[in-house]
mmCIF file of C-alpha atoms in Angstrom:
data_model
loop_
_atom_site.group_PDB
_atom_site.id
_atom_site.type_symbol
_atom_site.label_atom_id
_atom_site.label_comp_id
_atom_site.label_asym_id
_atom_site.label_seq_id
_atom_site.Cartn_x
_atom_site.Cartn_y
_atom_site.Cartn_z
ATOM 1 C CA MET X 635 -31.535 17.567 73.099
ATOM 2 C CA PRO X 636 -31.195 14.805 74.198
ATOM 3 C CA LEU X 637 -28.336 12.233 72.440
ATOM 4 C CA GLY X 638 -32.134 9.858 70.921
ATOM 5 C CA VAL X 639 -34.118 12.380 70.021
ATOM 6 C CA PRO X 640 -32.372 12.673 66.416
ATOM 7 C CA ALA X 641 -32.576 8.611 66.379
ATOM 8 C CA ARG X 642 -36.455 8.708 66.880
ATOM 9 C CA PRO X 643 -39.162 8.225 63.459
ATOM 10 C CA THR X 644 -40.864 11.365 64.747
ATOM 11 C CA VAL X 645 -38.049 13.649 64.083
ATOM 12 C CA GLY X 646 -36.993 15.325 60.991
ATOM 13 C CA CYS X 647 -33.083 16.523 60.126
ATOM 14 C CA PHE X 648 -31.675 18.377 57.903
ATOM 15 C CA GLU X 649 -28.581 19.155 56.655
ATOM 16 C CA LEU X 650 -27.403 22.293 55.285
ATOM 17 C CA ALA X 651 -23.703 23.208 53.807
ATOM 18 C CA THR X 652 -22.728 26.357 55.543
ATOM 19 C CA GLY X 653 -20.533 27.532 58.618
ATOM 20 C CA HIS X 654 -22.003 28.443 62.399
ATOM 21 C CA TRP X 655 -23.850 30.491 61.162
ATOM 22 C CA PRO X 656 -26.222 29.250 58.606
ATOM 23 C CA MET X 657 -29.138 32.398 59.211
ATOM 24 C CA LEU X 658 -26.343 34.737 57.873
ATOM 25 C CA SER X 659 -24.823 32.895 55.210
ATOM 26 C CA ALA X 660 -27.926 30.827 53.993
ATOM 27 C CA PRO X 661 -31.248 32.454 54.992
ATOM 28 C CA LEU X 662 -32.987 31.602 52.161
ATOM 29 C CA ASP X 663 -32.100 27.666 52.554
ATOM 30 C CA VAL X 664 -32.998 28.380 56.294
ATOM 31 C CA ALA X 665 -36.286 29.987 55.513
ATOM 32 C CA ARG X 666 -36.170 26.489 53.314
ATOM 33 C CA VAL X 667 -35.639 24.041 56.028
ATOM 34 C CA LEU X 668 -37.710 25.627 57.993
ATOM 35 C CA VAL X 669 -41.309 25.669 55.464
ATOM 36 C CA ARG X 670 -40.072 21.511 55.124
ATOM 37 C CA ALA X 671 -39.348 21.206 59.002
ATOM 38 C CA ALA X 672 -42.952 22.542 59.488
ATOM 39 C CA ALA X 673 -44.525 19.872 57.192
ATOM 40 C CA ASP X 674 -43.122 17.289 59.327
ATOM 41 C CA GLU X 675 -40.734 16.353 56.201
ATOM 42 C CA GLY X 676 -36.741 15.416 56.933
ATOM 43 C CA GLU X 677 -34.467 12.338 56.666
ATOM 44 C CA ARG X 678 -35.795 9.948 59.628
ATOM 45 C CA LEU X 679 -32.079 8.463 61.104
ATOM 46 C CA SER X 680 -32.414 4.886 62.506
ATOM 47 C CA PRO X 681 -30.792 3.689 66.268
ATOM 48 C CA ALA X 682 -27.720 2.646 65.558
ATOM 49 C CA ALA X 683 -27.597 -1.820 65.380
ATOM 50 C CA PRO X 684 -25.807 -2.854 69.208
ATOM 51 C CA PRO X 685 -22.491 -3.965 68.763
ATOM 52 C CA ALA X 686 -22.123 -6.951 67.680
ATOM 53 C CA GLY X 687 -20.970 -10.423 70.362
#
């Protein structure tokens, strides 16, 4: 995924407090996130402001 894609207002982001393999350590949480992603939920990120100066 290109670096600018997560900052697009159409992309929802989710965070799970797990290790590298969340589907093994927290499968129910992953399932919940997938349902929320399918419902177009998630936190929307804003692009970084250009540096002042």
